[in-house]
Short mmCIF file of C-alpha atoms in Angstrom, two decimals:
data_model
loop_
_atom_site.label_atom_id
_atom_site.label_comp_id
_atom_site.label_asym_id
_atom_site.label_seq_id
_atom_site.Cartn_x
_atom_site.Cartn_y
_atom_site.Cartn_z
CA MET V 2 29.37 23.87 -5.62
CA THR V 3 25.95 22.72 -6.79
CA MET V 4 24.58 19.22 -7.28
CA SER V 5 23.17 18.11 -10.62
CA PRO V 6 19.54 16.93 -10.92
CA SER V 7 20.81 13.41 -11.64
CA THR V 8 22.15 13.24 -8.07
CA TYR V 9 18.67 13.71 -6.63
CA GLN V 10 17.05 11.49 -9.25
CA GLY V 11 19.36 8.57 -8.59
CA SER V 12 18.85 8.83 -4.84
CA ALA V 13 15.06 9.19 -5.11
CA ASN V 14 14.79 6.09 -7.28
CA GLY V 15 16.90 4.10 -4.86
CA TYR V 16 14.78 5.13 -1.87
CA ASN V 17 11.58 4.43 -3.83
CA ILE V 18 12.75 0.87 -4.51
CA ALA V 19 13.86 0.36 -0.90
CA LEU V 20 10.56 1.60 0.59
CA GLN V 21 8.50 -0.47 -1.85
CA LYS V 22 10.55 -3.56 -0.98
CA THR V 23 10.08 -2.89 2.74
CA ALA V 24 6.31 -2.56 2.33
CA ASP V 25 6.12 -5.84 0.39
CA GLU V 26 8.21 -7.66 2.97
CA GLN V 27 5.92 -6.37 5.74
CA LEU V 28 2.81 -7.65 3.95
CA LEU V 29 4.40 -11.07 3.47
CA LEU V 30 5.62 -11.15 7.06
CA ASN V 31 2.10 -10.55 8.37
CA LEU V 32 0.68 -13.28 6.13
CA VAL V 33 3.22 -15.70 7.58
CA ARG V 34 2.43 -14.54 11.12
CA LEU V 35 -1.26 -15.30 10.61
CA LYS V 36 -0.42 -18.80 9.39
CA TYR V 37 1.15 -19.38 12.81
CA ARG V 38 -1.68 -17.59 14.66
CA ASP V 39 0.76 -14.89 15.67
CA THR V 40 -0.22 -11.24 15.97
CA PRO V 41 0.11 -9.10 12.84
CA PHE V 42 1.63 -5.64 13.15
CA PHE V 43 1.85 -2.88 10.57
CA LEU V 44 4.27 0.03 10.27
CA GLU V 45 4.02 2.88 7.81
CA ALA V 46 6.85 5.07 6.53
CA SER V 47 5.40 8.40 7.63
CA SER V 48 8.24 10.75 6.72
CA PHE V 49 11.50 10.68 4.89
CA THR V 50 14.29 13.25 4.82
CA ALA V 51 17.71 13.19 3.23
CA GLN V 52 20.59 15.60 3.64
CA PHE V 53 23.23 15.92 0.93
CA ASP V 54 26.62 17.41 1.78
CA PHE V 55 29.40 18.44 -0.58
CA ASN V 56 32.74 19.37 0.93
CA THR V 57 35.76 20.71 -0.89
CA ASN V 58 39.25 21.38 0.38
CA ALA V 59 42.52 22.65 -0.97
CA SER V 60 45.99 22.67 0.52
CA ILE V 61 49.38 24.03 -0.30
CA GLY V 62 52.64 23.28 1.37
CA GLY V 63 56.31 23.22 0.85
CA VAL V 64 59.79 22.43 2.15
CA PHE V 65 62.33 25.20 2.17
CA PRO V 66 65.64 24.05 3.62
CA LEU V 67 67.57 26.66 5.58
CA THR V 68 70.87 25.46 4.25
CA GLY V 69 71.96 26.16 0.74
CA GLY V 70 72.40 22.52 -0.20
CA GLY V 71 68.71 21.54 -0.15
CA THR V 72 66.05 21.85 -2.80
CA ASP V 73 62.94 23.88 -2.27
CA THR V 74 59.76 21.75 -2.66
CA LEU V 75 56.24 23.03 -3.17
CA THR V 76 53.19 20.67 -2.87
CA THR V 77 49.51 21.27 -3.52
CA GLY V 78 46.41 19.20 -2.93
CA ALA V 79 42.66 19.31 -3.46
CA GLY V 80 39.74 17.08 -2.53
CA VAL V 81 36.01 16.73 -2.87
CA SER V 82 33.78 14.63 -0.61
CA PHE V 83 30.07 13.82 -0.87
CA SER V 84 27.83 12.43 1.84
CA GLU V 85 24.16 11.54 1.96
CA ARG V 86 22.31 11.15 5.27
CA PRO V 87 18.74 9.82 4.90
CA THR V 88 16.37 9.46 7.86
CA ILE V 89 13.12 7.48 7.76
CA SER V 90 10.39 7.73 10.39
CA PHE V 91 7.96 4.83 10.81
CA THR V 92 4.61 5.03 12.59
CA PRO V 93 2.46 2.13 13.80
CA LEU V 94 -0.91 1.62 12.16
CA GLN V 95 -3.11 0.93 15.14
CA GLY V 96 -5.91 2.39 17.19
CA GLU V 97 -9.67 2.07 16.92
CA ASP V 98 -9.97 3.52 13.41
CA PHE V 99 -7.34 1.23 11.89
CA VAL V 100 -8.61 -1.90 13.64
CA SER V 101 -12.17 -1.20 12.52
CA ARG V 102 -10.91 -0.85 8.92
CA LEU V 103 -9.27 -4.27 9.25
CA LEU V 104 -12.39 -5.90 10.68
CA ASN V 105 -15.12 -4.26 8.57
CA PRO V 106 -16.26 -6.15 5.45
CA VAL V 107 -14.56 -5.07 2.24
CA SER V 108 -17.00 -2.84 0.37
CA PHE V 109 -18.53 -3.66 -2.99
CA ASN V 110 -17.07 -0.38 -4.24
CA THR V 111 -13.58 -1.80 -3.69
CA ILE V 112 -14.48 -4.96 -5.62
CA SER V 113 -16.00 -2.91 -8.43
CA LEU V 114 -13.00 -0.57 -8.56
CA LEU V 115 -10.53 -3.45 -8.81
CA TYR V 116 -12.69 -5.24 -11.39
CA ASN V 117 -13.12 -2.18 -13.58
CA SER V 118 -9.39 -1.45 -13.28
CA GLY V 119 -8.72 -4.67 -15.18
CA TRP V 120 -8.05 -7.14 -12.38
CA SER V 121 -9.39 -10.66 -12.81
CA ILE V 122 -12.77 -11.19 -11.13
CA ASP V 123 -11.60 -14.73 -10.43
CA SER V 124 -8.70 -13.46 -8.29
CA VAL V 125 -10.56 -10.57 -6.66
CA GLY V 126 -13.72 -12.59 -6.01
CA ARG V 127 -11.98 -15.59 -4.50
CA MET V 128 -9.94 -13.35 -2.21
CA VAL V 129 -12.77 -11.07 -1.06
CA VAL V 130 -16.11 -12.93 -1.31
CA GLN V 131 -16.81 -15.68 1.21
CA ARG V 132 -20.43 -16.38 0.27
CA ILE V 133 -22.70 -15.43 -2.64
CA ASN V 134 -26.36 -16.48 -2.81
CA GLY V 135 -25.63 -19.30 -0.40
CA ILE V 136 -22.55 -20.63 -2.24
CA ASP V 137 -19.64 -20.87 0.22
CA ASN V 138 -16.07 -19.87 -0.56
CA ALA V 139 -14.21 -21.41 2.38
CA PRO V 140 -15.74 -19.01 4.95
CA GLY V 141 -13.76 -20.68 7.74
CA ALA V 142 -10.55 -19.52 6.04
CA SER V 143 -11.44 -15.90 6.92
CA GLY V 144 -9.93 -16.58 10.34
CA PRO V 145 -7.21 -18.81 11.78
CA THR V 146 -6.75 -22.03 9.84
CA PRO V 147 -9.80 -24.22 10.56
CA LYS V 148 -9.55 -27.87 11.52
CA VAL V 149 -12.39 -28.91 9.20
CA ALA V 150 -12.05 -29.08 5.40
CA ALA V 151 -13.33 -26.09 3.45
CA VAL V 152 -16.37 -25.99 1.17
CA TYR V 153 -15.29 -24.23 -2.00
CA ALA V 154 -15.83 -26.25 -5.22
CA ASP V 155 -19.09 -24.61 -6.40
CA PHE V 156 -17.69 -21.15 -5.72
CA ASN V 157 -14.51 -21.84 -7.67
CA ARG V 158 -16.65 -23.01 -10.60
CA LEU V 159 -18.77 -19.85 -10.36
CA SER V 160 -15.63 -17.72 -10.19
CA ALA V 161 -14.24 -19.39 -13.32
CA LEU V 162 -17.50 -18.71 -15.18
CA MET V 163 -17.42 -15.05 -14.20
CA PHE V 164 -13.83 -14.76 -15.41
CA GLU V 165 -14.77 -16.20 -18.80
CA LEU V 166 -17.60 -13.66 -19.07
CA GLN V 167 -15.23 -10.87 -18.03
CA LYS V 168 -12.73 -11.78 -20.75
CA THR V 169 -15.44 -11.54 -23.42
CA ASN V 170 -16.98 -8.35 -21.94
CA MET V 171 -20.29 -10.16 -21.44
CA MET V 172 -20.50 -9.29 -17.74
CA GLN V 173 -20.28 -5.85 -16.20
CA LEU V 174 -20.28 -4.48 -12.67
CA GLY V 175 -21.71 -1.01 -12.26
CA LYS V 176 -24.54 1.05 -10.80
CA ALA V 177 -28.19 1.34 -11.75
CA SER V 178 -29.33 4.58 -13.28
CA GLY V 179 -32.79 6.04 -12.77
CA GLY V 180 -35.74 4.78 -10.80
CA ALA V 181 -35.85 3.61 -7.20
CA ARG V 182 -32.52 1.78 -7.55
CA ASP V 183 -30.58 4.74 -8.90
CA GLY V 184 -26.93 4.48 -7.86
CA MET V 185 -27.28 0.97 -6.43
CA PRO V 186 -24.68 -1.69 -7.37
CA VAL V 187 -25.81 -4.00 -10.17
CA LEU V 188 -24.42 -6.83 -12.26
CA PHE V 189 -25.24 -7.03 -15.96
CA LEU V 190 -25.44 -10.31 -17.89
CA PRO V 191 -26.32 -11.06 -21.52
CA PRO V 192 -29.85 -12.31 -22.27
CA SER V 193 -30.63 -15.95 -21.56
CA GLY V 194 -29.45 -18.28 -24.32
CA VAL V 195 -26.70 -15.97 -25.59
CA SER V 196 -23.90 -17.35 -23.39
CA ALA V 197 -23.61 -20.84 -21.93
CA GLN V 198 -21.40 -19.46 -19.13
CA ALA V 199 -23.98 -16.81 -18.21
CA ASP V 200 -26.78 -19.40 -18.21
CA GLU V 201 -24.79 -21.72 -15.94
CA MET V 202 -23.99 -18.79 -13.68
CA ARG V 203 -27.69 -17.93 -13.39
CA GLU V 204 -28.45 -21.54 -12.50
CA LEU V 205 -25.79 -21.68 -9.78
CA LEU V 206 -26.96 -18.40 -8.24
CA GLY V 207 -30.68 -19.09 -8.66
CA LEU V 208 -31.16 -15.97 -10.79
CA ASP V 209 -34.23 -15.13 -12.83
CA PRO V 210 -33.28 -16.06 -16.43
CA SER V 211 -35.64 -13.46 -17.88
CA LEU V 212 -33.54 -10.60 -16.48
CA THR V 213 -30.24 -9.10 -17.58
CA GLU V 214 -29.71 -6.76 -14.63
CA TYR V 215 -29.41 -7.97 -11.02
CA SER V 216 -29.14 -5.97 -7.83
CA VAL V 217 -26.03 -6.61 -5.74
CA VAL V 218 -26.59 -6.29 -2.01
CA ALA V 219 -24.41 -6.94 1.00
CA GLY V 220 -25.60 -9.50 3.51
CA SER V 221 -24.71 -12.67 5.35
CA GLY V 222 -28.02 -14.48 4.91
CA TRP V 223 -29.84 -15.87 1.88
CA THR V 224 -33.34 -17.31 1.74
CA SER V 225 -32.63 -19.71 -1.17
CA GLU V 226 -35.23 -17.89 -3.23
CA GLU V 227 -35.50 -19.33 -6.73
CA GLN V 228 -35.27 -17.10 -9.80
CA THR V 229 -34.31 -14.09 -7.73
CA SER V 230 -33.32 -10.69 -9.04
CA GLN V 231 -30.78 -10.19 -6.25
CA ILE V 232 -27.19 -11.25 -5.74
CA VAL V 233 -26.44 -11.31 -2.02
CA ILE V 234 -22.72 -11.04 -1.35
CA ASN V 235 -21.05 -11.61 1.99
CA THR V 236 -17.51 -10.24 1.81
CA ARG V 237 -14.54 -10.94 4.02
CA SER V 238 -12.98 -8.27 6.15
CA LEU V 239 -9.56 -7.01 5.11
CA LEU V 240 -8.09 -9.10 7.92
CA GLY V 241 -10.15 -12.02 6.60
CA VAL V 242 -8.52 -11.59 3.19
CA PHE V 243 -5.11 -11.77 4.89
CA TYR V 244 -6.17 -14.93 6.74
CA TYR V 245 -7.54 -16.48 3.54
CA LEU V 246 -4.28 -15.94 1.66
CA SER V 247 -2.26 -17.15 4.65
CA GLN V 248 -3.67 -20.63 3.96
CA GLY V 249 -1.29 -20.64 0.98
CA VAL V 250 1.80 -20.32 3.20
CA GLU V 251 3.83 -23.53 3.33
CA SER V 252 5.22 -24.73 6.65
CA PRO V 253 8.19 -27.01 7.36
CA SER V 254 7.21 -30.52 8.43
CA LYS V 255 8.95 -29.91 11.76
CA HIS V 256 6.63 -27.01 12.52
CA VAL V 257 3.63 -29.20 11.72
CA GLU V 258 4.96 -31.97 13.98
CA ASN V 259 5.55 -29.46 16.79
CA GLY V 260 1.96 -28.26 16.53
CA TRP V 261 2.91 -24.71 15.52
CA VAL V 262 0.35 -24.66 12.71
CA THR V 263 -3.16 -26.06 12.45
CA VAL V 264 -3.63 -29.15 10.31
CA THR V 265 -6.96 -29.20 8.44
CA LEU V 266 -8.51 -32.65 8.03
CA ASN V 267 -11.03 -34.16 5.62
CA GLU V 268 -13.96 -36.19 6.96
CA ASP V 269 -11.96 -39.41 6.48
CA GLY V 270 -9.09 -38.08 8.59
CA THR V 271 -6.69 -37.38 5.73
CA VAL V 272 -4.94 -34.02 5.49
CA PHE V 273 -6.87 -31.39 3.53
CA ASP V 274 -4.89 -29.74 0.73
CA TRP V 275 -5.37 -25.95 0.79
CA SER V 276 -3.76 -25.64 -2.63
CA GLN V 277 -7.06 -26.93 -4.04
CA VAL V 278 -8.81 -23.83 -2.70
CA LEU V 279 -6.05 -21.42 -3.68
CA ASN V 280 -5.35 -23.12 -6.99
CA GLU V 281 -3.38 -20.75 -9.26
CA LEU V 282 -4.13 -17.90 -6.86
CA PHE V 283 -1.49 -17.72 -4.14
CA GLU V 284 1.43 -19.73 -2.80
CA VAL V 285 4.27 -18.90 -0.42
CA GLU V 286 7.22 -21.27 -0.46
CA VAL V 287 9.43 -22.05 2.54
CA SER V 288 13.13 -22.93 2.62
CA SER V 289 15.98 -23.02 5.13
CA SER V 290 18.08 -20.57 3.10
CA ARG V 291 17.19 -17.38 1.26
CA PRO V 292 16.07 -18.21 -2.31
CA ASP V 293 17.91 -16.58 -5.19
CA ASP V 294 14.87 -16.01 -7.41
CA ALA V 295 12.47 -14.50 -4.84
CA TYR V 296 10.12 -11.69 -5.82
CA VAL V 297 9.72 -10.96 -2.11
CA ALA V 298 11.08 -12.87 0.88
CA THR V 299 10.96 -12.61 4.65
CA TYR V 300 12.69 -14.47 7.50
CA TYR V 301 10.52 -15.90 10.28
CA ASN V 302 10.67 -18.77 12.75
CA GLY V 303 14.09 -19.85 11.47
CA ASN V 304 13.08 -20.15 7.83
CA TRP V 305 12.73 -18.06 4.67
CA TYR V 306 9.26 -17.56 3.22
CA SER V 307 9.06 -16.27 -0.32
CA ILE V 308 7.05 -15.76 -3.49
CA SER V 309 8.94 -16.95 -6.54
CA ASN V 310 9.69 -14.37 -9.21
CA SER V 311 8.30 -16.78 -11.80
CA ASP V 312 5.00 -17.31 -9.93
CA LEU V 313 3.03 -14.66 -11.80
CA ASP V 314 -0.34 -15.65 -10.31
CA SER V 315 0.90 -15.23 -6.72
CA LYS V 316 2.60 -11.95 -7.62
CA ALA V 317 -0.65 -10.64 -9.09
CA SER V 318 -2.65 -11.66 -6.01
CA PHE V 319 -0.03 -10.08 -3.78
CA THR V 320 -0.33 -6.82 -5.73
CA ILE V 321 -4.13 -6.92 -5.40
CA LEU V 322 -3.73 -7.38 -1.64
CA SER V 323 -1.35 -4.40 -1.51
CA GLN V 324 -3.77 -2.19 -3.44
CA MET V 325 -6.72 -3.35 -1.36
CA PHE V 326 -4.80 -2.57 1.82
CA ALA V 327 -4.09 0.93 0.52
CA LEU V 328 -7.74 1.45 -0.51
CA GLU V 329 -9.19 0.30 2.80
CA THR V 330 -6.67 1.91 5.18
CA GLY V 331 -5.05 4.70 3.16
CA ASP V 332 -6.57 7.63 5.07
CA VAL V 333 -6.29 6.18 8.57
CA ALA V 334 -4.70 8.62 11.00
CA SER V 335 -1.52 6.96 12.23
CA GLN V 336 -0.07 7.23 15.71
CA MET V 337 2.93 9.30 16.75
CA PRO V 338 6.27 8.17 15.26
CA LEU V 339 7.47 4.98 16.83
CA LEU V 340 10.76 4.46 15.09
CA THR V 341 13.13 6.91 13.42
CA ILE V 342 16.02 5.36 11.56
CA PRO V 343 19.05 7.25 10.27
CA VAL V 344 20.29 5.29 7.27
CA SER V 345 23.98 5.39 6.51
CA ASN V 346 25.30 4.77 3.01
#
């Protein structure tokens, strides 16, 4: 007996959905761990095998009484059984190569690739960039939750301006062609006076208004040079991006009272609201029971943490994080299999 293609197709789709769900839950779990200053840990599904078995059987039997008064009886039977035995092997992502990928600054190429793939520069920039020409984007959030309020307002304004320019195709990220800067990252803006958003952006960054092309360089310092032709970007590490988004994870009041999470304070002693920094970017809700409308959910520290299926902004940011993780760590050599799970249906 042979199996139809639909048998394989249905199984493959089911496993695809299950593995994708597992990967999403792992990302969310690690974001929650970082909120609590716990250690993140990553597993990768390194191999997957499935065995399909079809079994058929037939039987025939009868009753033939030895005496003449009974009735001869003949019975037949047939059966078909199907079984599917999948096995998934997981490997830990660890070792020097993987850790260095987590701790190295995210490259401008990754930012450019995401931007030119259609992702919002507002979302990508706020997640990845922690300082640009001296304008801070909550740099303390690139690690465990700080105790001091973040500086972020000017950067969020700059990010909003860049998004408006992106929507009207008046700003481009690319590479210079020709001359001494051939192949170097550059940002293109319309001429001065054409766009109010571009003019305000130049003012915030201290850019030379007579230029339309600006070099983009990586660096942590900035000399506050006026009317510069350079945009100096200090990016977060991939782990820093995880930490930054973890500031959007809600915690039960009991966990706050127990001191399980850091409470950030304003100068006047009031509690700093991280939703101001992550406004319309990322939020993880917490509840005592599993939510019915969760896009992705994970159980940790006695509670359920989830992203609502209707929270499109958080879902988009979560997808960017997933793609960024794949871009930055996709070719890391994993360790030997740690866990092999036979899955029974």
